[in-house]
CSV table of C-alpha atoms in Angstrom, one decimal:
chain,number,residue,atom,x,y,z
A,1,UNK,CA,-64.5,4.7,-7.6
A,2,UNK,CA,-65.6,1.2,-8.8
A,3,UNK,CA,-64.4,1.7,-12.2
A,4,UNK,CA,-60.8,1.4,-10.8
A,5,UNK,CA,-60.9,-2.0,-10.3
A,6,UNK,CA,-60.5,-3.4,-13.5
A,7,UNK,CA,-57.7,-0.8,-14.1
A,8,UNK,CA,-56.3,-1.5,-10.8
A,9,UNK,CA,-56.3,-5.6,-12.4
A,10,UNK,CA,-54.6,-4.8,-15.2
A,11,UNK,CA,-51.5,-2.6,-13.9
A,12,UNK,CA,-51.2,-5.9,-10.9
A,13,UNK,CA,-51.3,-8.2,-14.6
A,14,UNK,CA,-48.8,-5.7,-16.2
A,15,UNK,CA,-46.6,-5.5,-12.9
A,16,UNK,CA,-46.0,-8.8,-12.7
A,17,UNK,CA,-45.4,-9.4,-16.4
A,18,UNK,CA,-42.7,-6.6,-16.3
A,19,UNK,CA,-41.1,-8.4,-12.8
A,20,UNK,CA,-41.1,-11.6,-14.8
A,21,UNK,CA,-39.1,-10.2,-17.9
A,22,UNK,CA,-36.6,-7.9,-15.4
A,23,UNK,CA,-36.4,-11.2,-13.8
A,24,UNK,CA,-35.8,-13.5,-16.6
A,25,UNK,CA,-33.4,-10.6,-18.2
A,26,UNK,CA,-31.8,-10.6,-14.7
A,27,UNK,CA,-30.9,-14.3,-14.9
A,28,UNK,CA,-30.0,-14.3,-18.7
A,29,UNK,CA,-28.2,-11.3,-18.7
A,30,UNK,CA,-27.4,-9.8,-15.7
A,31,UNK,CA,-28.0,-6.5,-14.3
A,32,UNK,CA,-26.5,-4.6,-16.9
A,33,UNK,CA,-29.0,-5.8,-19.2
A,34,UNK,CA,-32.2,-4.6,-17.4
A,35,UNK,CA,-32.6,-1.6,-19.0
A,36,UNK,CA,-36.1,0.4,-18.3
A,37,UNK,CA,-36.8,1.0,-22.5
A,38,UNK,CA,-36.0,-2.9,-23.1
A,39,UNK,CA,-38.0,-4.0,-20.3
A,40,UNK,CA,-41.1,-2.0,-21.0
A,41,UNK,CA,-40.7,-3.2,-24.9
A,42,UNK,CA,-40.4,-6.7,-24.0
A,43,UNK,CA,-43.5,-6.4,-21.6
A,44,UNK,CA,-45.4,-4.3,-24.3
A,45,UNK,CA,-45.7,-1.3,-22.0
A,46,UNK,CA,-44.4,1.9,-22.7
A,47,UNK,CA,-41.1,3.2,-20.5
A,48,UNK,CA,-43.9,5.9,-18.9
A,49,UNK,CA,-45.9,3.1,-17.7
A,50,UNK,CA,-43.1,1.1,-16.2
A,51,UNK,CA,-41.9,4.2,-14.0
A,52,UNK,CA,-45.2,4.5,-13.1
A,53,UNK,CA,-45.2,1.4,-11.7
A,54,UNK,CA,-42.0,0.8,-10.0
A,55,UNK,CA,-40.9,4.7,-9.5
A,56,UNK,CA,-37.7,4.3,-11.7
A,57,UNK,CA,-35.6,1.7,-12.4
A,58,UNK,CA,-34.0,1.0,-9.5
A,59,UNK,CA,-37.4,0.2,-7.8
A,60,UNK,CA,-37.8,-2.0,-10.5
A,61,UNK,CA,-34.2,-3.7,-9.7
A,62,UNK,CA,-35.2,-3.6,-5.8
A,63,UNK,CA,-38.4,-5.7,-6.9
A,64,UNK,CA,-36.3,-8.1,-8.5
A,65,UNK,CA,-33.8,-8.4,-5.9
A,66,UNK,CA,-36.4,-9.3,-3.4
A,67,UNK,CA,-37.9,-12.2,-5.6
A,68,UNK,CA,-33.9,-13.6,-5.7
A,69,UNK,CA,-33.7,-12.9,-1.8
A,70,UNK,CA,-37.2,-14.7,-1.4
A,71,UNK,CA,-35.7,-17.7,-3.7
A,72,UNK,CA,-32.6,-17.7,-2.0
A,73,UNK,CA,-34.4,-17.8,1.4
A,74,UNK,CA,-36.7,-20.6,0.3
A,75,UNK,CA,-33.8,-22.6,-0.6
A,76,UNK,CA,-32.0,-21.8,3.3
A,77,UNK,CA,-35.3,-22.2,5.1
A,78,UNK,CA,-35.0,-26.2,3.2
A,79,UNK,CA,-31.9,-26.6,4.4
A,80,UNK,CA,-32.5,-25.4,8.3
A,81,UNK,CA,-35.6,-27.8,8.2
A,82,UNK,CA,-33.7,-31.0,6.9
A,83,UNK,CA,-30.7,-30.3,9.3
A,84,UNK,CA,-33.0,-28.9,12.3
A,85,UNK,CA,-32.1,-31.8,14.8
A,86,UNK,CA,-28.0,-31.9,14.0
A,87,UNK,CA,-24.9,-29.9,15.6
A,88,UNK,CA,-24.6,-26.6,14.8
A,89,UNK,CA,-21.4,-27.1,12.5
A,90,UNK,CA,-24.0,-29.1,10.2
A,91,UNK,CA,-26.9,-26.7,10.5
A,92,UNK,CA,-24.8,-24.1,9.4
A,93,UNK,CA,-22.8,-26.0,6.9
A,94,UNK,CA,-26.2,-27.0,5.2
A,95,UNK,CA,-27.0,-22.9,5.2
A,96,UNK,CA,-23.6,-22.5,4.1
A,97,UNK,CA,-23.3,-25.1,1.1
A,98,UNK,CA,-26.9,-24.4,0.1
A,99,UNK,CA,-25.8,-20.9,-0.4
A,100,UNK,CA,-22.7,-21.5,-2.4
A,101,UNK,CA,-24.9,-23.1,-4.6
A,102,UNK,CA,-27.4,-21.3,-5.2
A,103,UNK,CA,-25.2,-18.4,-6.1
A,104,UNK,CA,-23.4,-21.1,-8.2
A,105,UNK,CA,-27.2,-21.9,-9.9
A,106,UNK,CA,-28.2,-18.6,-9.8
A,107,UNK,CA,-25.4,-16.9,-10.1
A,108,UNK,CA,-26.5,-13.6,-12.8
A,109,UNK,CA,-29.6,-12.9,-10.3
A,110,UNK,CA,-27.3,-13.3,-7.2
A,111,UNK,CA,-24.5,-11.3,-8.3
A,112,UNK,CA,-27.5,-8.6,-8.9
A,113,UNK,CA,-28.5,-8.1,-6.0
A,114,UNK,CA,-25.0,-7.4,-4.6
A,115,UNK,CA,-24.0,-5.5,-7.5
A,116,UNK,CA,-27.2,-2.9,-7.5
A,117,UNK,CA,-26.3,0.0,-5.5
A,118,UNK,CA,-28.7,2.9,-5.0
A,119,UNK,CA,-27.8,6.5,-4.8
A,120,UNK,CA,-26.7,7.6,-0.8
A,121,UNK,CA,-29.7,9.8,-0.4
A,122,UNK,CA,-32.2,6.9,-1.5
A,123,UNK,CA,-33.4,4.4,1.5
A,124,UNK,CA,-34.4,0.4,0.8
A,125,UNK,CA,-37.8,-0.3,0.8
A,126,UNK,CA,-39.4,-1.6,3.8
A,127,UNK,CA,-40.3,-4.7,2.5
A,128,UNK,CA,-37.1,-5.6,0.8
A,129,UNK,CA,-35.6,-4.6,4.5
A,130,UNK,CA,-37.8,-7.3,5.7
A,131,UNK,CA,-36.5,-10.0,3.0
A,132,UNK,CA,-33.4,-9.5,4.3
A,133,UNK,CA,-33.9,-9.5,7.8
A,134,UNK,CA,-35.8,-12.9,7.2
A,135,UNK,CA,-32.8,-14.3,5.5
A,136,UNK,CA,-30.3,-13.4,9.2
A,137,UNK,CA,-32.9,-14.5,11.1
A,138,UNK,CA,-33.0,-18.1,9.3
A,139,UNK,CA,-29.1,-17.6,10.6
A,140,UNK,CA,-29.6,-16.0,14.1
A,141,UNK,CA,-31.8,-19.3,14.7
A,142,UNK,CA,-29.3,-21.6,14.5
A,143,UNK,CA,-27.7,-19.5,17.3
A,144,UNK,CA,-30.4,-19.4,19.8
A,145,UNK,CA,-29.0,-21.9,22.4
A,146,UNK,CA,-25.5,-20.5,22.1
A,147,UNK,CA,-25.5,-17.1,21.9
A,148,UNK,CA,-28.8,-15.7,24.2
A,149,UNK,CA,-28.1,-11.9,23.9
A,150,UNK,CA,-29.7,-10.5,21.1
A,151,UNK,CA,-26.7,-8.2,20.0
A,152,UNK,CA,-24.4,-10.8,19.9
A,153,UNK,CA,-26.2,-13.3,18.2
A,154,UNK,CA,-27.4,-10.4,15.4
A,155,UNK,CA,-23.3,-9.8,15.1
A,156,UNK,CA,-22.6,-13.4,14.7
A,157,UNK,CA,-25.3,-13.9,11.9
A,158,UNK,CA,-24.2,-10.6,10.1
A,159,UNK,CA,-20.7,-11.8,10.6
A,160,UNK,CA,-21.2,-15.8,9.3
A,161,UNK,CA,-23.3,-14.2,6.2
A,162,UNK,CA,-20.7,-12.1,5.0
A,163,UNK,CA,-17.6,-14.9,5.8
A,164,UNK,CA,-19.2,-17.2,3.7
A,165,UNK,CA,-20.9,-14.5,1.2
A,166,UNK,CA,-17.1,-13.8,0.7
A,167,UNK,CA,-15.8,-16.9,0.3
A,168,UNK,CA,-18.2,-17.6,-2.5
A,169,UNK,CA,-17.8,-14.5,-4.2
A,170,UNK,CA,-13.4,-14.5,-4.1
A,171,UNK,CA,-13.8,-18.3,-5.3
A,172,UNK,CA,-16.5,-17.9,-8.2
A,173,UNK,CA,-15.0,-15.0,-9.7
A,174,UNK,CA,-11.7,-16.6,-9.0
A,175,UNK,CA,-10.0,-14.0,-7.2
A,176,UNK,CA,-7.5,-16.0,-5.9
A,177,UNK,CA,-7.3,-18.6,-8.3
A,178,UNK,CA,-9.3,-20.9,-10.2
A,179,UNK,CA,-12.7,-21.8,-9.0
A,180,UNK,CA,-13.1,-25.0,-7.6
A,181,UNK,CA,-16.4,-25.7,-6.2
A,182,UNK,CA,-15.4,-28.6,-3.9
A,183,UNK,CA,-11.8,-26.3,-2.7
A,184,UNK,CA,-14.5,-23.7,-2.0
A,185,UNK,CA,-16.6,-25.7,0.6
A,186,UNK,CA,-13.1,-26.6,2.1
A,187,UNK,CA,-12.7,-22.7,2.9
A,188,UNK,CA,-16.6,-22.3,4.0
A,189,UNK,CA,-15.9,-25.7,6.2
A,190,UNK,CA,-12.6,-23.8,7.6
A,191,UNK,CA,-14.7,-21.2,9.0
A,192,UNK,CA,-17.9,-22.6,9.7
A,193,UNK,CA,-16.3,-25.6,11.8
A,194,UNK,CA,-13.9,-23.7,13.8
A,195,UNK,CA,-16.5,-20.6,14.4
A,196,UNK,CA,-18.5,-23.9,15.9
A,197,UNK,CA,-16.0,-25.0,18.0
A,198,UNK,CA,-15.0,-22.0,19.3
A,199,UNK,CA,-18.5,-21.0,20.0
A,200,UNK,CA,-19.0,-24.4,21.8
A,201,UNK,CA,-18.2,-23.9,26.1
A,202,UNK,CA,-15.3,-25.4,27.3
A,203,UNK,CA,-17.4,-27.6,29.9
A,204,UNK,CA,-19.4,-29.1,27.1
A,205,UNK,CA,-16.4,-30.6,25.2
A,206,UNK,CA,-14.6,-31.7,28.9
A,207,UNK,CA,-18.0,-34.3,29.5
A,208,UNK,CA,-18.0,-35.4,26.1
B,1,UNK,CA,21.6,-1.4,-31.1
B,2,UNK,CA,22.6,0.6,-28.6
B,3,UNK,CA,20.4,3.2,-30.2
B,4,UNK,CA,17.3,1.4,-28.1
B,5,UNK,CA,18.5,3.0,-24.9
B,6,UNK,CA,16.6,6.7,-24.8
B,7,UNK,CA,13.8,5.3,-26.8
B,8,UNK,CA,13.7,2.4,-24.1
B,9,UNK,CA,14.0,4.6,-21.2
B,10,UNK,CA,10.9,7.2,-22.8
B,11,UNK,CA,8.7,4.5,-22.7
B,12,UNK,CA,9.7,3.4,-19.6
B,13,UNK,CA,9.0,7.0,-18.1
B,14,UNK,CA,5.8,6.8,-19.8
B,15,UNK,CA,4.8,3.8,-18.6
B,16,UNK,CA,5.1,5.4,-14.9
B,17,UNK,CA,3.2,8.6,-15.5
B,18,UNK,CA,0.5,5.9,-17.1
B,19,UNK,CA,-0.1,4.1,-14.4
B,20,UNK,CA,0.3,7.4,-12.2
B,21,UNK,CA,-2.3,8.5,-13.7
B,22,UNK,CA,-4.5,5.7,-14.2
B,23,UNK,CA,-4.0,4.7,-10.0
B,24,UNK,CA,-4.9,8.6,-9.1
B,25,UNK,CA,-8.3,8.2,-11.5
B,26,UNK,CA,-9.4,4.8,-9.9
B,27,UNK,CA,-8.3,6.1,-6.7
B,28,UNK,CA,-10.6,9.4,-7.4
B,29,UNK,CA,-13.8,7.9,-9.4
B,30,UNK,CA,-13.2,4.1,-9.8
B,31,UNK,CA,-12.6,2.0,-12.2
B,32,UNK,CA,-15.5,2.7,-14.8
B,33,UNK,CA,-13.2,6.0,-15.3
B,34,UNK,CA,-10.6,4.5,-16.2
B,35,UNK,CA,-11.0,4.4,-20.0
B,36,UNK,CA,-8.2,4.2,-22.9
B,37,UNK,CA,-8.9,7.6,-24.2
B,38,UNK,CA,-8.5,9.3,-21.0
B,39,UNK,CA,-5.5,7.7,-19.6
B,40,UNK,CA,-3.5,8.6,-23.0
B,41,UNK,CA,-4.8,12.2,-23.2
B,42,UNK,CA,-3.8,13.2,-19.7
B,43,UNK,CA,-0.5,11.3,-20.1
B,44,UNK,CA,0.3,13.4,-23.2
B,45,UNK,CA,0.4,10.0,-25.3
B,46,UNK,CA,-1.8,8.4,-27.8
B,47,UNK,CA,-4.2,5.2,-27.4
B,48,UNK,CA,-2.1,3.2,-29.5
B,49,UNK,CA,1.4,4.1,-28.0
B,50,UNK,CA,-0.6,3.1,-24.3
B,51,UNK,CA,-2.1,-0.1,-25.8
B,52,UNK,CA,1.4,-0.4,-27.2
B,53,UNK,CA,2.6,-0.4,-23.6
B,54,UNK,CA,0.0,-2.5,-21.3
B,55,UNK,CA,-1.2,-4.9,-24.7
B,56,UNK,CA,-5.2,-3.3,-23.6
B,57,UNK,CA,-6.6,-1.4,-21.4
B,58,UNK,CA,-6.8,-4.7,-19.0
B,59,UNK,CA,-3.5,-4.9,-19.2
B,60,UNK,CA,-3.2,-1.2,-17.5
B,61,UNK,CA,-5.8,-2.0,-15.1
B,62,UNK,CA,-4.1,-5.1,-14.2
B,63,UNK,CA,-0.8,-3.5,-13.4
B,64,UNK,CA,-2.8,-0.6,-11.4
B,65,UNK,CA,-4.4,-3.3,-9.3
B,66,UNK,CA,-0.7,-5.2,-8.8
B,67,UNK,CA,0.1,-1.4,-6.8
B,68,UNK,CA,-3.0,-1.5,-4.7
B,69,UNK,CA,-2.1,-5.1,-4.1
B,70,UNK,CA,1.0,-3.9,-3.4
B,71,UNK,CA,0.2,-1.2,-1.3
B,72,UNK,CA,-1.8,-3.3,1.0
B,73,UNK,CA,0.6,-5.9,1.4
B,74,UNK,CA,2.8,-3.1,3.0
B,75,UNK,CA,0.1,-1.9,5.5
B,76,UNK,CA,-0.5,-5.9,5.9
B,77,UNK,CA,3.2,-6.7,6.7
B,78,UNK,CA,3.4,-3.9,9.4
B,79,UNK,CA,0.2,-5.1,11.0
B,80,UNK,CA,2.3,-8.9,10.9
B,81,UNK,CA,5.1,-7.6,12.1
B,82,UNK,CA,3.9,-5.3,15.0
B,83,UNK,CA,1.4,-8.1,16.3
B,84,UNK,CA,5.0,-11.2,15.6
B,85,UNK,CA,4.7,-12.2,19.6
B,86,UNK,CA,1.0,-12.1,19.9
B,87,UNK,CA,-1.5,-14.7,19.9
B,88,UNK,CA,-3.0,-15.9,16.7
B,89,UNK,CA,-6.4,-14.0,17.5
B,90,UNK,CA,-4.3,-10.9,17.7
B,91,UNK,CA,-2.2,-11.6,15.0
B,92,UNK,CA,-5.7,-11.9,13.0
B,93,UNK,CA,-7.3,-9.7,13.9
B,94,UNK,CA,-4.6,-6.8,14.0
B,95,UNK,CA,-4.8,-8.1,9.5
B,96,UNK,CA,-8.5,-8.0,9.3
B,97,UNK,CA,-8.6,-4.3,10.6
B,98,UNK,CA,-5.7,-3.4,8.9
B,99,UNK,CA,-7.6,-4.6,5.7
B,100,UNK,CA,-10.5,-3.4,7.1
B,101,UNK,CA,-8.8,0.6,7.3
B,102,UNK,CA,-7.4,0.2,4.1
B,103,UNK,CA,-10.5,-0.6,2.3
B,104,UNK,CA,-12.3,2.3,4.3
B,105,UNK,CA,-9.3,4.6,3.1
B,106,UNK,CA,-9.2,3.2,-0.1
B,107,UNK,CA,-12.3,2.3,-1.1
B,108,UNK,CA,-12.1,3.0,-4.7
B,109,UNK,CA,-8.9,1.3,-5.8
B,110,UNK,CA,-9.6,-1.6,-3.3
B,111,UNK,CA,-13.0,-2.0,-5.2
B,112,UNK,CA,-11.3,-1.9,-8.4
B,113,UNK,CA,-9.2,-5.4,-7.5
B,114,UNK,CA,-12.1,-7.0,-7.0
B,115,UNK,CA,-14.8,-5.4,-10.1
B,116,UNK,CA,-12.2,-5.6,-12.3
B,117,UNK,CA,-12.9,-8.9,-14.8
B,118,UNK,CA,-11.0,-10.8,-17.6
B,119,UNK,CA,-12.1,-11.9,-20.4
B,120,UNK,CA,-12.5,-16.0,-19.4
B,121,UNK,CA,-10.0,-17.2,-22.0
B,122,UNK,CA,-7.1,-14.6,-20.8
B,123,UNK,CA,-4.7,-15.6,-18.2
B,124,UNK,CA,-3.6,-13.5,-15.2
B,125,UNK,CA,-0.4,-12.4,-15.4
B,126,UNK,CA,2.5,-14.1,-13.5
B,127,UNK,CA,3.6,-10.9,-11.8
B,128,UNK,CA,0.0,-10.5,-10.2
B,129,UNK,CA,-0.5,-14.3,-9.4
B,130,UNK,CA,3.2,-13.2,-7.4
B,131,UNK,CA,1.8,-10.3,-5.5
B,132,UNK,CA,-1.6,-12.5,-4.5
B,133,UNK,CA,0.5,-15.4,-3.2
B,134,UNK,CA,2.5,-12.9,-1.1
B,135,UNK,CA,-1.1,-11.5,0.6
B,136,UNK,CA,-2.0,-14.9,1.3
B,137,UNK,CA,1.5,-16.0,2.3
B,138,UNK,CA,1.2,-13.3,5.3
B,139,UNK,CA,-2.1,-14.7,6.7
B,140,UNK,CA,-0.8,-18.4,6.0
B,141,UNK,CA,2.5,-17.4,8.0
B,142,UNK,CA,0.0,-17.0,11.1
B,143,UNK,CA,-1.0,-20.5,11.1
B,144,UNK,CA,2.6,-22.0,10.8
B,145,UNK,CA,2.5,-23.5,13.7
B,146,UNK,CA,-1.2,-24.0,14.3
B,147,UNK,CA,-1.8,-25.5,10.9
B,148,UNK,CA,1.0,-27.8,9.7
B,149,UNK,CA,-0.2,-29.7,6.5
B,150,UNK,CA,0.6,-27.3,3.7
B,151,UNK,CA,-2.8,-27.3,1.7
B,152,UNK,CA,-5.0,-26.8,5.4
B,153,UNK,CA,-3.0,-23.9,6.0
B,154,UNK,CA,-3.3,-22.9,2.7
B,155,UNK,CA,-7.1,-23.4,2.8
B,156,UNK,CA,-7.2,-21.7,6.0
B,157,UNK,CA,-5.4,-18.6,4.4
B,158,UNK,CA,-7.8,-18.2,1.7
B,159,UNK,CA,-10.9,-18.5,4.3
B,160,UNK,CA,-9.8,-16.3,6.1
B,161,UNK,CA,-9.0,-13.8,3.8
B,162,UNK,CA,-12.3,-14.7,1.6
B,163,UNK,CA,-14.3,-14.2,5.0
B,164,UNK,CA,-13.1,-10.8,6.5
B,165,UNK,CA,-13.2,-9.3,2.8
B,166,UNK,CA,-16.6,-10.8,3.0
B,167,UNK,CA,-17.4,-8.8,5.8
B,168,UNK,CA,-15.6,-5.6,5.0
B,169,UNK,CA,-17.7,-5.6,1.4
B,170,UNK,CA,-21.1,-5.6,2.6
B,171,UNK,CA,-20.5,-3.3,5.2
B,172,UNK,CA,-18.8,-0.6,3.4
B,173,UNK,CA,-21.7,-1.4,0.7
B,174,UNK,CA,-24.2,-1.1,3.5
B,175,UNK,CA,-25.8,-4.7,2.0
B,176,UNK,CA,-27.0,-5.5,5.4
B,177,UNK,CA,-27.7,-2.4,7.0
B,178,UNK,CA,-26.2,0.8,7.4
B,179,UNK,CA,-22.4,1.0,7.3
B,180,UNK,CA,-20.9,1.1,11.3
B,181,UNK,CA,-17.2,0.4,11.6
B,182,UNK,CA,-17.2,-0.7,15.3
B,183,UNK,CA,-20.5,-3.3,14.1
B,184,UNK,CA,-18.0,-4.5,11.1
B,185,UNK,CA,-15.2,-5.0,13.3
B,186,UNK,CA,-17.3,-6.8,15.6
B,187,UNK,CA,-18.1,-9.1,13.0
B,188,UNK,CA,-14.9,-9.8,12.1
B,189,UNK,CA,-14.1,-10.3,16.1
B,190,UNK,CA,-16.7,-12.8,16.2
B,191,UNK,CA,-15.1,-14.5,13.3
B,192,UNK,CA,-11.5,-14.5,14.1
B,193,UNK,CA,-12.0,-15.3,18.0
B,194,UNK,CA,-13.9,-18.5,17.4
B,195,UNK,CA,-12.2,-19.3,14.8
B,196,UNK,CA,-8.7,-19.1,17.2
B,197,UNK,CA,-10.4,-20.6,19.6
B,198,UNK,CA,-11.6,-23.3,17.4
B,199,UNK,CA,-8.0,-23.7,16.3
B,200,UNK,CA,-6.9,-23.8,19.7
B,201,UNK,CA,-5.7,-27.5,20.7
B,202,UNK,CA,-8.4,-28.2,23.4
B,203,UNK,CA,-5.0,-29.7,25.9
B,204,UNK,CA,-3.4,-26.3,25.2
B,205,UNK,CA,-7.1,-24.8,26.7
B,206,UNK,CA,-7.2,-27.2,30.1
B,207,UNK,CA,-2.8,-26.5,30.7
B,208,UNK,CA,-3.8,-22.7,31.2
């Protein structure tokens, strides 16, 4: 039907207003705060429409999510660029710092998305699947040269994410101590340098 | 007075089934459960006497975190001592999956460590700053040898640490995929081998 269209306009205008407000509630707040009722009020919507729109609140949270994954790729995919002809310590140290702080930036719309769990039986939407396989793949490429199967290299990216996901998380919630930004990179340097070396064949270092 | 001594000893039995209790609900449904009201009801005591005992209800929570601590610095220990004449990559790696089980095991009370969160202007207490230093004194004991400066081995310990529980959390919370044990120990693998490797003087490497 033609007449949809400018109905169809108005619910993409209203969807991206409500994305904005869980998003700015999100970075204000954190994800305790982004209650459907508050959301819709603040959008001028009611609570109906907003389910409408995103299903429930949790695909309204997903939504979100993927709009901090897609900033938080933007910011990696920078970093792999500037650092694209270096070592692969230094490629992955510029992943790594840029990480730590944009979590340290960021850091209510970060925790989020680690924080939001959906129930078991409920499966992540395909596309926010997809953010997040962009985001190891920005990693995995780093490892082409060195590690050619694809397993290993998916391990190695899942494994480097998480290391230094962890590391940020224990030291800016202070779980062993005091936060210290600079005593932070230290830790993510620890790993990232040593992971480098070790990756780095025998022969290689011998003709240096 | 010497009349202090079966009052003292009451709240001292009290104080055990408190934290009994407390422990078995985080252990059960996790630390949103663990509320005042509830602890003192099924302890037979009232808000204020429990308040009276642990200060607040972070104060209980605390002290029910120091035994999970606690708990897995024993399984940690074992792990140490089985693993005394291995290599550092065993020695490791026979922590990480030893953390790795335990968090599996138990999930609840291991989350509770790390969801739990102060109020920024109160201190941790001494006695849980004591049981921290004693995890991270166990991974730091690994590195005696490979990692002589004090605060490099210290750094080192908190890396590592940081890094595996890093990789344990978003596994378990399926953040990048489903949850596989074998994939998370993998990752870990992939961490703690290059990272003994990378550790590994490279004259040590060409002698064998």
């Amino acid at each position: 039907m033609t007449t949809d269209l400018p109905e169809e306009s108005y619910r993409d205008r209203l969807k991206v207003r409500l994305l904005q407000v869980a998003e700015s509630v999100l970075a204000t707040e954190g994800l305790a705060a982004l209650q459907a009722r508050r959301i819709a009020q603040e959008s001028s919507c009611s609570v109906g429409t907003l389910y409408n729109i995103f299903g429930d609140i949790d695909g309204l949270i997903l939504q979100a999510n993927e709009r901090t994954l897609q900033a938080l790729g933007g910011i990696l995919t920078a970093a792999g660029q500037r650092t694209a002809d270096s070592s692969l310590e230094i490629r992955l140290m510029a992943l790594a710092t840029a990480y730590l702080d944009f979590a340290t930036v960021n850091q209510l719309r970060w925790r989020a998305v680690f924080e939001h769990r959906l129930a078991d039986d409920r499966e992540v939407p395909q596309t926010y699947v997809n953010d997040r396989r962009r985001l190891l793949a920005l990693i995995e490429h780093q490892l082409d040269t060195t590690l050619t199967a694809p397993q290993a290299r998916s391990d190695a990216a899942h494994a480097l994410f998480s290391a230094v996901h962890g590391i940020v998380l224990l030291s800016i919630d202070a779980k062993l101590g005091p936060f210290v930004p600079a005593m932070c990179e230290r830790q993510i340097k620890f790993v990232i340098e040593n992971v480098a070396r070790g990756l780095t064949p025998r022969d290689a270092i011998s003709k240096q």
